[in-house]
mmCIF file of C-alpha atoms and ligand atoms in Angstrom:
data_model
loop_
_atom_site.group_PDB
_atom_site.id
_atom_site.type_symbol
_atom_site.label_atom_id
_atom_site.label_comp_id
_atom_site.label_asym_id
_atom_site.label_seq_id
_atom_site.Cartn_x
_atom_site.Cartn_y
_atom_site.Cartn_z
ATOM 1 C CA UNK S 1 -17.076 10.728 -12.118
ATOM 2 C CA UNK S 2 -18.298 8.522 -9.328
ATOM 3 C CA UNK S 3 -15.176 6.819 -7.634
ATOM 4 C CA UNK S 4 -14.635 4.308 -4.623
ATOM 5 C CA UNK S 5 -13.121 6.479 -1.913
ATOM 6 C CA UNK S 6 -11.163 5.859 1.166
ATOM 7 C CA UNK S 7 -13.480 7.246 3.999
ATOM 8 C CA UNK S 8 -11.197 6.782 7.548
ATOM 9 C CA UNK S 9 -10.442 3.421 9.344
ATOM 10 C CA UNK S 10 -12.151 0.546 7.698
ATOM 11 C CA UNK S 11 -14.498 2.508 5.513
ATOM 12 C CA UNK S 12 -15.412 3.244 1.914
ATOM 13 C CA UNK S 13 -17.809 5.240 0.202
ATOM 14 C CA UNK S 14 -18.797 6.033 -3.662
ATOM 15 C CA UNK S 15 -18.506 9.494 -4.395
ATOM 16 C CA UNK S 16 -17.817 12.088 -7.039
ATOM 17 C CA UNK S 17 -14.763 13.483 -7.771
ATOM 18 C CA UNK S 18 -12.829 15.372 -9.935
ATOM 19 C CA UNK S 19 -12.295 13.336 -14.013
ATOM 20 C CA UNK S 20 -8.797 12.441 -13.848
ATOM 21 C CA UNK S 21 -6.538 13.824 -17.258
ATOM 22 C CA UNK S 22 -3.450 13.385 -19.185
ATOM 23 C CA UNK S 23 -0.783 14.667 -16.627
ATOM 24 C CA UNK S 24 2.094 13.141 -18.465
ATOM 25 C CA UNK S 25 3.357 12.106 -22.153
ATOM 26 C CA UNK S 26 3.157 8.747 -21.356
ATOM 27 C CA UNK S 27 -0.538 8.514 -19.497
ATOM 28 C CA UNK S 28 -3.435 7.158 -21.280
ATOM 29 C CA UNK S 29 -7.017 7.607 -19.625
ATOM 30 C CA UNK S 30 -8.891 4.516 -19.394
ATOM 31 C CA UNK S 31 -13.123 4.275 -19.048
ATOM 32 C CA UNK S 32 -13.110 0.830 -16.798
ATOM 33 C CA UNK S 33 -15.617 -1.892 -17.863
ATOM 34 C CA UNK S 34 -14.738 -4.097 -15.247
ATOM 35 C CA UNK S 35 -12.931 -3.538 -11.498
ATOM 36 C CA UNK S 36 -12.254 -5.643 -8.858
ATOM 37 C CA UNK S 37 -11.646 -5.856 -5.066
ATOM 38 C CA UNK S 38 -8.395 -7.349 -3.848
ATOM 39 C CA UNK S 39 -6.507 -8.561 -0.450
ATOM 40 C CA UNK S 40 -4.301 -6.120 -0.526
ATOM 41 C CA UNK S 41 -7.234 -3.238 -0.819
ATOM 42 C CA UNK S 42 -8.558 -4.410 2.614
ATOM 43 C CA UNK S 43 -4.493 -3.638 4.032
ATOM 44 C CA UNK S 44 -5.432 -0.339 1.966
ATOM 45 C CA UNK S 45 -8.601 0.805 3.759
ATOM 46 C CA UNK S 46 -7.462 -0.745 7.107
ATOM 47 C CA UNK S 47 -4.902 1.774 7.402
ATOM 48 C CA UNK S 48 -2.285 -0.359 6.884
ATOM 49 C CA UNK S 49 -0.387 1.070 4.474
ATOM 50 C CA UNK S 50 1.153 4.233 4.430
ATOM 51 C CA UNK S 51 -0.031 8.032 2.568
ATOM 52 C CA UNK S 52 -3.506 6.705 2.316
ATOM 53 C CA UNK S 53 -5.685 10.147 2.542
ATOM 54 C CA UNK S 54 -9.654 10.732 3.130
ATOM 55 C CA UNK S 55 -10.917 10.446 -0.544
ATOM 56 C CA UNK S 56 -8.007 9.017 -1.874
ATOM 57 C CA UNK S 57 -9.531 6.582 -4.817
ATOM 58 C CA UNK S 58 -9.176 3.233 -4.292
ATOM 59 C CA UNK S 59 -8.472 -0.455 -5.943
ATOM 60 C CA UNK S 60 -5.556 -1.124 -9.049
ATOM 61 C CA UNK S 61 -7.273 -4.038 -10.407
ATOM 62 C CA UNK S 62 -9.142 -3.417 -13.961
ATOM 63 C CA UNK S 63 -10.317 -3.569 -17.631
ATOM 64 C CA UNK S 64 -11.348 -0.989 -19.256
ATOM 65 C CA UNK S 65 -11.258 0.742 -22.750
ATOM 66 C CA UNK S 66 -8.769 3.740 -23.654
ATOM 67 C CA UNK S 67 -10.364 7.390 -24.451
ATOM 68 C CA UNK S 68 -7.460 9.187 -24.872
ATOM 69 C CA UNK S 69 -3.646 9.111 -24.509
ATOM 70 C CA UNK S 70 -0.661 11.013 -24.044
ATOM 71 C CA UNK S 71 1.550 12.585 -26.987
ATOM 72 C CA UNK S 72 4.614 10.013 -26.462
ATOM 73 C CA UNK S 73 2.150 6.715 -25.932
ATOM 74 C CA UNK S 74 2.757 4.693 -29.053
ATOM 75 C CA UNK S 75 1.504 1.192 -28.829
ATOM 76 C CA UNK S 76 -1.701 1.938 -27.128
ATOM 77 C CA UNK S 77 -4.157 4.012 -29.175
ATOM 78 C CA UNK S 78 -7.680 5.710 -28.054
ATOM 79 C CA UNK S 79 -10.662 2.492 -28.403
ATOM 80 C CA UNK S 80 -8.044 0.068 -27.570
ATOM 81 C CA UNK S 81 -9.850 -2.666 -25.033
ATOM 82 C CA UNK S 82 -7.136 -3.394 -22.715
ATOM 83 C CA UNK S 83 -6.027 -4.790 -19.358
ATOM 84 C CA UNK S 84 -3.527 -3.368 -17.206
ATOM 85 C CA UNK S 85 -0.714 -4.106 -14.726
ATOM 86 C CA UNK S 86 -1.398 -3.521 -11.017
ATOM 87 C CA UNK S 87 1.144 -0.841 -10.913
ATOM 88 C CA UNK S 88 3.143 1.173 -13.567
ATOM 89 C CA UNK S 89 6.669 0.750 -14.738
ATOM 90 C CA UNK S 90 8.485 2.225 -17.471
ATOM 91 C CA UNK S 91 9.490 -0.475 -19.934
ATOM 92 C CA UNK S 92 12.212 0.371 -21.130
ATOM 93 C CA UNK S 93 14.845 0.957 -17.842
ATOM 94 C CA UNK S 94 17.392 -1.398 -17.327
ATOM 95 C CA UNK S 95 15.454 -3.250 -14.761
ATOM 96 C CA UNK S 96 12.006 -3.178 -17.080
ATOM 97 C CA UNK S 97 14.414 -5.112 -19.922
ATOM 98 C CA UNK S 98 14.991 -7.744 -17.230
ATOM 99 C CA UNK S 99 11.806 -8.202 -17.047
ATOM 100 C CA UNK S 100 12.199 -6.942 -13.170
ATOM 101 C CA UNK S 101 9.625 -4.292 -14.032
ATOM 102 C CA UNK S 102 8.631 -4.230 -9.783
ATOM 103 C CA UNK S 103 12.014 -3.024 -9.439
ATOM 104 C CA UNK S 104 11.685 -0.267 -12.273
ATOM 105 C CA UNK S 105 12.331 3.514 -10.712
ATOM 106 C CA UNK S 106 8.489 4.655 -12.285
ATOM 107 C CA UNK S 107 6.932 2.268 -10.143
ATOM 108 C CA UNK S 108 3.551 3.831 -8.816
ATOM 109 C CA UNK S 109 1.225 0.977 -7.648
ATOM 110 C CA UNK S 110 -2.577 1.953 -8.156
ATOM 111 C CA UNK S 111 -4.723 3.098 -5.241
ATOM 112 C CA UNK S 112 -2.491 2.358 -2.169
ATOM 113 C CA UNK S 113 -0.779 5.362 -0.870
ATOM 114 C CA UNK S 114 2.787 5.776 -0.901
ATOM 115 C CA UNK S 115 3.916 2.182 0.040
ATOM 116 C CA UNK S 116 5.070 1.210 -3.193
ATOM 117 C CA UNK S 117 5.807 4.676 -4.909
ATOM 118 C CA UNK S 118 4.515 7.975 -5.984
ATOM 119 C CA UNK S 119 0.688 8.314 -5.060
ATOM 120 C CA UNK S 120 -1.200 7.348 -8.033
ATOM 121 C CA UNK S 121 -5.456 7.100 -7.960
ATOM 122 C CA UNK S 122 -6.954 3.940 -7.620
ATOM 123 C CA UNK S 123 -9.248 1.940 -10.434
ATOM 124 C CA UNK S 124 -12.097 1.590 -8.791
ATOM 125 C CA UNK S 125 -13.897 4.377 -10.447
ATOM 126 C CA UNK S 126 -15.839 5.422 -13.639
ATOM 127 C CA UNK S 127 -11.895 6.479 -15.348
ATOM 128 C CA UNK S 128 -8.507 5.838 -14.669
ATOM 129 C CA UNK S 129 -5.653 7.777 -15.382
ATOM 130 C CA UNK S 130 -2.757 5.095 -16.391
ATOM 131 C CA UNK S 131 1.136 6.538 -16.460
ATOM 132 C CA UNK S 132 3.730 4.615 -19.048
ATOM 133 C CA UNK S 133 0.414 3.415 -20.547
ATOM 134 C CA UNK S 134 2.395 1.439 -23.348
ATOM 135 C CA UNK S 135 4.309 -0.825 -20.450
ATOM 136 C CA UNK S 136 1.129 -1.124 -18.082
ATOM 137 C CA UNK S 137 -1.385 -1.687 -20.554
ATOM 138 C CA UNK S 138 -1.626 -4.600 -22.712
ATOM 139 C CA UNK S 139 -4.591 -5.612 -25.362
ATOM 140 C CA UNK S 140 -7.425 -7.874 -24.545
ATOM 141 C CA UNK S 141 -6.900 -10.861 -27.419
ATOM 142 C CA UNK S 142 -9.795 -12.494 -28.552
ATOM 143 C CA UNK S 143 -11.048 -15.338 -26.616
ATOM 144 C CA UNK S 144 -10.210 -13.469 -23.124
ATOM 145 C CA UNK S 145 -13.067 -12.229 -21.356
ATOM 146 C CA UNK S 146 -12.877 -9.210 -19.313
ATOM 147 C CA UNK S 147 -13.384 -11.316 -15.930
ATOM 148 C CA UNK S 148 -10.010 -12.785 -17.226
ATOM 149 C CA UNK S 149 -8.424 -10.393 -18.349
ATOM 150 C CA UNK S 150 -9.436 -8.591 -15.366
ATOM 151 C CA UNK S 151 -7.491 -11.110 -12.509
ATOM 152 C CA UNK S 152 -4.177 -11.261 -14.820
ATOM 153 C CA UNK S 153 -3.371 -7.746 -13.637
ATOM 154 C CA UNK S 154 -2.733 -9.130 -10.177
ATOM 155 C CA UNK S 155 -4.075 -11.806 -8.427
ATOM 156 C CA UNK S 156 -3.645 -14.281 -11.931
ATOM 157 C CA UNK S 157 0.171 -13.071 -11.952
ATOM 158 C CA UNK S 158 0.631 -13.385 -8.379
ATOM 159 C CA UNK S 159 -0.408 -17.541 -8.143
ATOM 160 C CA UNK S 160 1.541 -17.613 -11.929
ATOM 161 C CA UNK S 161 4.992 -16.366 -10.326
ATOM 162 C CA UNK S 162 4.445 -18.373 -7.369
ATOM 163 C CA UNK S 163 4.439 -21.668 -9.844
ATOM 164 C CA UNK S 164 6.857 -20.371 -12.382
ATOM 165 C CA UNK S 165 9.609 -19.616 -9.010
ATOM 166 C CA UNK S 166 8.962 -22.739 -7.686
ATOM 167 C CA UNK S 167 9.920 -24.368 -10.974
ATOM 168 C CA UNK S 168 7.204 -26.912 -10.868
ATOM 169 C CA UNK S 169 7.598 -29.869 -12.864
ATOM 170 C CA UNK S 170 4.974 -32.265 -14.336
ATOM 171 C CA UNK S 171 4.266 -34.526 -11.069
ATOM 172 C CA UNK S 172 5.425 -32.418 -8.092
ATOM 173 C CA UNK S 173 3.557 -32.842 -5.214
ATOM 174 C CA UNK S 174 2.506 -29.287 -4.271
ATOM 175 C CA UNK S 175 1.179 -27.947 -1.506
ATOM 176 C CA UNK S 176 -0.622 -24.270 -1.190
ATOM 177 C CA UNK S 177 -1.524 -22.510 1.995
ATOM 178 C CA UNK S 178 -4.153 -20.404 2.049
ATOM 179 C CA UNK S 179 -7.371 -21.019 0.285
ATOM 180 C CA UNK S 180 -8.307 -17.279 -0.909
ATOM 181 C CA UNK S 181 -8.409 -15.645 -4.161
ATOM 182 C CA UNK S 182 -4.383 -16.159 -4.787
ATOM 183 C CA UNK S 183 -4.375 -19.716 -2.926
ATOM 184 C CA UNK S 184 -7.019 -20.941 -5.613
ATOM 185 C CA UNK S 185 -5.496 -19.417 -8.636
ATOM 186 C CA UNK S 186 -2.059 -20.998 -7.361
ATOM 187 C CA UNK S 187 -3.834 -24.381 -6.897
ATOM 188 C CA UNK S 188 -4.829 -23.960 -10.795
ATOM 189 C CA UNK S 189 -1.817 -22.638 -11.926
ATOM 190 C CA UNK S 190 0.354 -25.414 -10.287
ATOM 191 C CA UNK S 191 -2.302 -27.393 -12.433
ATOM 192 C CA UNK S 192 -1.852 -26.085 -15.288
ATOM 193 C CA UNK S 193 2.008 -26.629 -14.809
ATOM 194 C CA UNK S 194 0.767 -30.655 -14.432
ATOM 195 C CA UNK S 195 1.773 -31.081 -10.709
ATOM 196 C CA UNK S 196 0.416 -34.415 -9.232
ATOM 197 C CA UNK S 197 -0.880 -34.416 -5.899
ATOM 198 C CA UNK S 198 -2.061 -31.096 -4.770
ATOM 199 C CA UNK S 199 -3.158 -30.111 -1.220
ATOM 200 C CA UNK S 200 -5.124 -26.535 -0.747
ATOM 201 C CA UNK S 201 -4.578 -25.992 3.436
ATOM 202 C CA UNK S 202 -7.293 -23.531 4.459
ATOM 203 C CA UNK S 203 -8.375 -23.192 7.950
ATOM 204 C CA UNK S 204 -12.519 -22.657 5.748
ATOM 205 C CA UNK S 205 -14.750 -25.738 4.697
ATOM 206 C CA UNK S 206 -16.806 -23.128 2.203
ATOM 207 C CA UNK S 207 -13.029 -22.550 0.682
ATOM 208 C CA UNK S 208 -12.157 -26.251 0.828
ATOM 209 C CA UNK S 209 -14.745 -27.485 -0.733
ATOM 210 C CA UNK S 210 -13.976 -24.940 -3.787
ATOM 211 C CA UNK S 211 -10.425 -26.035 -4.165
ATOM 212 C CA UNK S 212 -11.704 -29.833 -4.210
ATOM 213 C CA UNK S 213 -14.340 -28.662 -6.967
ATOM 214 C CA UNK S 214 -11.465 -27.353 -8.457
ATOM 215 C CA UNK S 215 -9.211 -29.933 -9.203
ATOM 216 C CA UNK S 216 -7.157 -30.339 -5.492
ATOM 217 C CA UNK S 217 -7.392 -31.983 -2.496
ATOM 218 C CA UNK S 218 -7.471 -30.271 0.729
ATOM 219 C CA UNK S 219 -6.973 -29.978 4.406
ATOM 220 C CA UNK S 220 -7.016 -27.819 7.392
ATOM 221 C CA UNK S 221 -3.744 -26.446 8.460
ATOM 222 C CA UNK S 222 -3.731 -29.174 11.617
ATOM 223 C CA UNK S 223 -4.595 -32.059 9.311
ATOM 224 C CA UNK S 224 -2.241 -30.718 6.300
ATOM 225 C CA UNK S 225 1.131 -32.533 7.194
ATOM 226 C CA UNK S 226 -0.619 -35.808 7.651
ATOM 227 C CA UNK S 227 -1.864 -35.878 4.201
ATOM 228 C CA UNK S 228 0.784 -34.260 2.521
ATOM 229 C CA UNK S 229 3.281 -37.205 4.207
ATOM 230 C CA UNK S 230 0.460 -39.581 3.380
ATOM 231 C CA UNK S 231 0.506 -38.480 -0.592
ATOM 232 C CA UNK S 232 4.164 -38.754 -1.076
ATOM 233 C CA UNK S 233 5.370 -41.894 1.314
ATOM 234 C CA UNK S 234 6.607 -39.940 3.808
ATOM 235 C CA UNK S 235 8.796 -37.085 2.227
ATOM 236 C CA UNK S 236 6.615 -34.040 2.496
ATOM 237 C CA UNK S 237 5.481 -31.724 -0.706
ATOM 238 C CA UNK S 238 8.527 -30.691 -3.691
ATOM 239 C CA UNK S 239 7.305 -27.344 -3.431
ATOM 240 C CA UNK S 240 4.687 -25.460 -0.744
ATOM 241 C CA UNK S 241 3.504 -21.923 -1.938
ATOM 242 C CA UNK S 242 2.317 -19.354 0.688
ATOM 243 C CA UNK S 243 -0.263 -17.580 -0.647
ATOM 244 C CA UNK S 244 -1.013 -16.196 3.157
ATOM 245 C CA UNK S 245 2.225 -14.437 3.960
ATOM 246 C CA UNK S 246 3.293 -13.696 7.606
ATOM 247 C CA UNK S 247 5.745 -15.859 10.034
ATOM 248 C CA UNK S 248 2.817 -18.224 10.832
ATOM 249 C CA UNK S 249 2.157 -20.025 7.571
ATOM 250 C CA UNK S 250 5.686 -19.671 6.570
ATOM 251 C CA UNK S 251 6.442 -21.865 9.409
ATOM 252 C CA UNK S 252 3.670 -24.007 8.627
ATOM 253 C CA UNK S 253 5.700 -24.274 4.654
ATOM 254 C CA UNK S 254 8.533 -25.514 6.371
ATOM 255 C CA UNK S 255 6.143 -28.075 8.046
ATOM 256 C CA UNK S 256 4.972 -29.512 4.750
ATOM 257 C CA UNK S 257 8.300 -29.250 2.729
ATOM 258 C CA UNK S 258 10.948 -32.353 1.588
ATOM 259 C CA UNK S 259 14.109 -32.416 1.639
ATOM 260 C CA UNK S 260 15.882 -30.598 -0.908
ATOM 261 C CA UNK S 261 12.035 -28.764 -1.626
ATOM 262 C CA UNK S 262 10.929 -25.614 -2.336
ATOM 263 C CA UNK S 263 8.985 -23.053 -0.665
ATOM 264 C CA UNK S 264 7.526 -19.809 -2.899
ATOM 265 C CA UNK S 265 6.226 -17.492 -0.437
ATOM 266 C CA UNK S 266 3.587 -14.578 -2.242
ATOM 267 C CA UNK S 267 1.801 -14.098 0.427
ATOM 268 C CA UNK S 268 2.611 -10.106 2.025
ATOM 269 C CA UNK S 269 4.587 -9.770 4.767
ATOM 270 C CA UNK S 270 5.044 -6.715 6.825
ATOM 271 C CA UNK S 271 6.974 -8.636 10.340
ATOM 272 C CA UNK S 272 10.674 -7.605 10.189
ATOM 273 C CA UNK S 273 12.031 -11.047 10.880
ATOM 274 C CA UNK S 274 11.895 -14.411 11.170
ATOM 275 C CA UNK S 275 13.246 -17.820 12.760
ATOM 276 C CA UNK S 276 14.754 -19.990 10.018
ATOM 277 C CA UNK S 277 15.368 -23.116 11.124
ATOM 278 C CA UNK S 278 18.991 -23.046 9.387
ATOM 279 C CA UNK S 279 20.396 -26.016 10.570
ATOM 280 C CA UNK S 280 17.773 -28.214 9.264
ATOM 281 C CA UNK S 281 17.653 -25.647 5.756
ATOM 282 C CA UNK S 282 20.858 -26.304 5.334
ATOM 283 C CA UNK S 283 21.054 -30.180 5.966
ATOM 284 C CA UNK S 284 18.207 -30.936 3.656
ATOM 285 C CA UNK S 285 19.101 -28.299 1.312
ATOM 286 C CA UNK S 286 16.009 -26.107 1.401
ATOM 287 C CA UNK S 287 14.872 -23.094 -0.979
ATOM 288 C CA UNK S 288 12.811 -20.857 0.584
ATOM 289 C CA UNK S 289 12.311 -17.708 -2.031
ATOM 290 C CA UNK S 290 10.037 -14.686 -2.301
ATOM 291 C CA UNK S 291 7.733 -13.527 -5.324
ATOM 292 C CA UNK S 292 5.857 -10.905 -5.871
ATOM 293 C CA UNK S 293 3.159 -10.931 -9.321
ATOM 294 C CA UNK S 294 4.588 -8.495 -12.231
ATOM 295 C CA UNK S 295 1.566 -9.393 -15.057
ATOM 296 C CA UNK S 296 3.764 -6.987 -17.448
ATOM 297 C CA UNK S 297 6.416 -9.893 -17.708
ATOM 298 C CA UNK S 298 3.937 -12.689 -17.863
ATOM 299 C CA UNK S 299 0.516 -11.371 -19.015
ATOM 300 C CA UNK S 300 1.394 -12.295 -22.654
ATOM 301 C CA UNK S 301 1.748 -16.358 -21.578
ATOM 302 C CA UNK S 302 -1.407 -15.899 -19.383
ATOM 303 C CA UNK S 303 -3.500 -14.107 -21.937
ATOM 304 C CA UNK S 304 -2.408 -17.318 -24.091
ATOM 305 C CA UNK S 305 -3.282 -20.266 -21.578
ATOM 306 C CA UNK S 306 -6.833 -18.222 -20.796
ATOM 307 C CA UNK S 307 -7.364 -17.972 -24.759
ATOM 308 C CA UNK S 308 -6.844 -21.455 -25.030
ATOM 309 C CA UNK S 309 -8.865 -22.567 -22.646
ATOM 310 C CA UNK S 310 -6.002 -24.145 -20.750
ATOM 311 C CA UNK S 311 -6.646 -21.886 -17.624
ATOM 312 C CA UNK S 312 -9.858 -20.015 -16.465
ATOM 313 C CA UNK S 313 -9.425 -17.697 -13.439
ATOM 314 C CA UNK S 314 -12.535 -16.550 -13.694
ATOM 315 C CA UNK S 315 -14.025 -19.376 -11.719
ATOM 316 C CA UNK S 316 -13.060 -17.750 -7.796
ATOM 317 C CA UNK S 317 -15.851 -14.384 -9.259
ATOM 318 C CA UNK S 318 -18.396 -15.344 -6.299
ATOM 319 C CA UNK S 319 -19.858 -11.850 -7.074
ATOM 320 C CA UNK S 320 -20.496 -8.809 -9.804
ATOM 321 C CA UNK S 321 -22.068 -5.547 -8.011
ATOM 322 C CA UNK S 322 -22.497 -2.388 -9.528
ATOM 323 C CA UNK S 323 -19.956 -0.032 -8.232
ATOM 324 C CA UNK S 324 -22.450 1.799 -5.676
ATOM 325 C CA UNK S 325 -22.378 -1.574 -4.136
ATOM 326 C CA UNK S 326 -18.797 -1.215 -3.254
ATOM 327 C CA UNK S 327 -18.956 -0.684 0.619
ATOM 328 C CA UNK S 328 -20.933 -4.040 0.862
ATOM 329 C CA UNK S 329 -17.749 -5.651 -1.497
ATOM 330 C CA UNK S 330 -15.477 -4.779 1.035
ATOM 331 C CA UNK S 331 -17.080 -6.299 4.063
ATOM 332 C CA UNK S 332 -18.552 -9.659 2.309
ATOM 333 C CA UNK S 333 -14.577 -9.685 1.302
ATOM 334 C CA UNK S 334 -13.294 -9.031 5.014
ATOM 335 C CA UNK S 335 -15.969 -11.527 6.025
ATOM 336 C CA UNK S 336 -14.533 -13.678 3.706
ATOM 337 C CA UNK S 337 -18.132 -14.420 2.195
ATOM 338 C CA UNK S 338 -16.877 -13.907 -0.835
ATOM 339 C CA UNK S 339 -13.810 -15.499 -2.764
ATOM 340 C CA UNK S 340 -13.471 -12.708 -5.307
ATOM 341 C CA UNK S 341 -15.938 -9.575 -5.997
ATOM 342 C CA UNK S 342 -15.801 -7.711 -9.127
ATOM 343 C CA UNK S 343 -17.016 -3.873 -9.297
ATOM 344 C CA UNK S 344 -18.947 -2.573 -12.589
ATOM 345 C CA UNK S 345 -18.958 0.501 -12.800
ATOM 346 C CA UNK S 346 -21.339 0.930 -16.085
ATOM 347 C CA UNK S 347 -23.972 -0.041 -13.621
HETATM 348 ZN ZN1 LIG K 419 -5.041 -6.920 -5.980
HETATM 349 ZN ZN1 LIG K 420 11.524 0.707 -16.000
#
């Protein structure tokens, strides 16, 4: 099958390479309809993360349609159209019944090396070989398109947690920093949850202009505090969401944060520490948490607000190549010409 390969520093090609197959009771084998190209995938190929190898398939985001499974999958059947979760758990450990399924010992995390598990091939490819297929994959409903579908396995679930940690109320004056693929989503998700004023702070005008066409106001991160204080007399946002990661805009949260407000940070972060201002965290009572997107706990709420036409992700696709297309993905991506590019590999 023809597969999007890790080629050395910075670099991917389209190749062949060997079908994946059932290795395990619980794998299914998917054909994907749809991929995408993520954030995190540009970490991948930039030799960020750890275990990545020359011709190590890339990407974990996709749709697809099941051709065969394993002899214990039960809820998934061959023909089933079906999503999946960026990375694999178990569903039934004592951390998958939590719904902590990121914390769940079969966590393999598709196309990324060993940072977040066991090695496990990547989706951007003709077929995908899915482990615990009846925890990581989850039916397309009717009314979901595949472009949906497609961002709930990560990117959709990412902005979702972000919102649903923050416990945003109807009215909360939110502020999100960082206007890519996540940012946006966040910025409609914190919608969606009926927050009032809402500030996108993104350094871009093209990306700007999106969120405002989207439902938000926006700034650039030296103008963001003004307006934030401006929209809410003075006190700063209830809740700021980094959809950046790194010390920098975390900082820049605590900038834009009230008293007694949140901060939801799902941006990555790889620096080992960080100055918290304490005192003042302490004296105005500050949350500052961490999320990380886990579409097997809330792809079945997502599925329904997309359905409904409450939500539509599918508005930051600024591109659909065919997959031999995929090396000019990446760099419009790490360019950041592009908000979101989607792979299909049918083409
Ligand atoms: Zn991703
Ligand atoms: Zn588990």
């Amino acid at each position: 099958m023809r597969a999007v390969v890790y080629a050395g520093p910075k670099t991917v090609h389209v190749e062949q390479v060997p079908d994946p197959r059932i290795q395990a009771p619980g794998d299914a084998l998917v054909r994907v309809r749809l991929t995408a190209v993520c954030g995190t995938d540009l970490h991948v190929i930039a030799g960020h993360l750890p275990g990545v190898e020359p011709n190590a398939v890339v990407g974990h985001e996709f749709v697809g349609d099941v051709i065969e499974i394993g002899v214990a999958v039960q809820r998934i059947k061959p023909g089933d159209h079906v999503m999946a979760s960026d990375f694999t758990a178990c569903g039934r450990c004592r951390w998958c019944e939590r719904g902590d399924h990121w914390e769940c010992a079969e966590r393999a995390f598709f196309g990324t090396g060993t940072a977040f598990g066991p090695m496990l091939a990547g989706a951007q490819a003709e077929m995908v070989r899915v482990p615990h297929a009846d925890a990581t994959l989850f039916p397309v409903p009717p009314g979901c398109s595949d472009q949906a579908a497609l961002l709930v396995g990560d990117n959709l679930a990412t902005a979702w947690v972000a919102v649903e940690r923050a416990a945003v109320e109807p009215g909360d004056a939110v502020a999100v920093i960082g206007g890519g693929a996540v940012g946006q989503l966040a910025s409609l998700c914190a919608q969606t949850a009926g927050a009032g004023a809402l500030v996108v702070v993104e350094p871009h005008v093209q990306r700007r202009r999106f969120a405002e066409a989207h439902g938000a106001l926006s700034a650039a991160p030296e103008t963001a505090r003004e307006l934030v204080h401006q929209l809410t007399g003075g006190d700063g946002a209830d809740v700021v969401i980094d959809a950046v990661g790194g010390n920098g805009p975390l900082r820049a949260a605590f900038e834009l944060v009230r008293r007694r407000g949140r901060i939801v940070s799902v941006g990555t972060h790889t620096s080992p520490g960080f100055e918290l201002p304490i005192a003042r965290s302490f004296a105005e009572e500050l949350t500052l948490t961490f999320a990380i997107g886990d579409s097997i706990r809330v792809r079945r709420r997502l599925l329904a607000l997309i359905a409904s036409r409450a939500l539509d992700p599918t508005v930051i696709i600024s591109a659909t190549l065919p997959l031999a297309d995929a090396p000019a993905a990446y760099a419009q991506l790490a360019e950041q010409r592009q908000l979101k590019v989607i792979l299909d590999p049918t083409r």
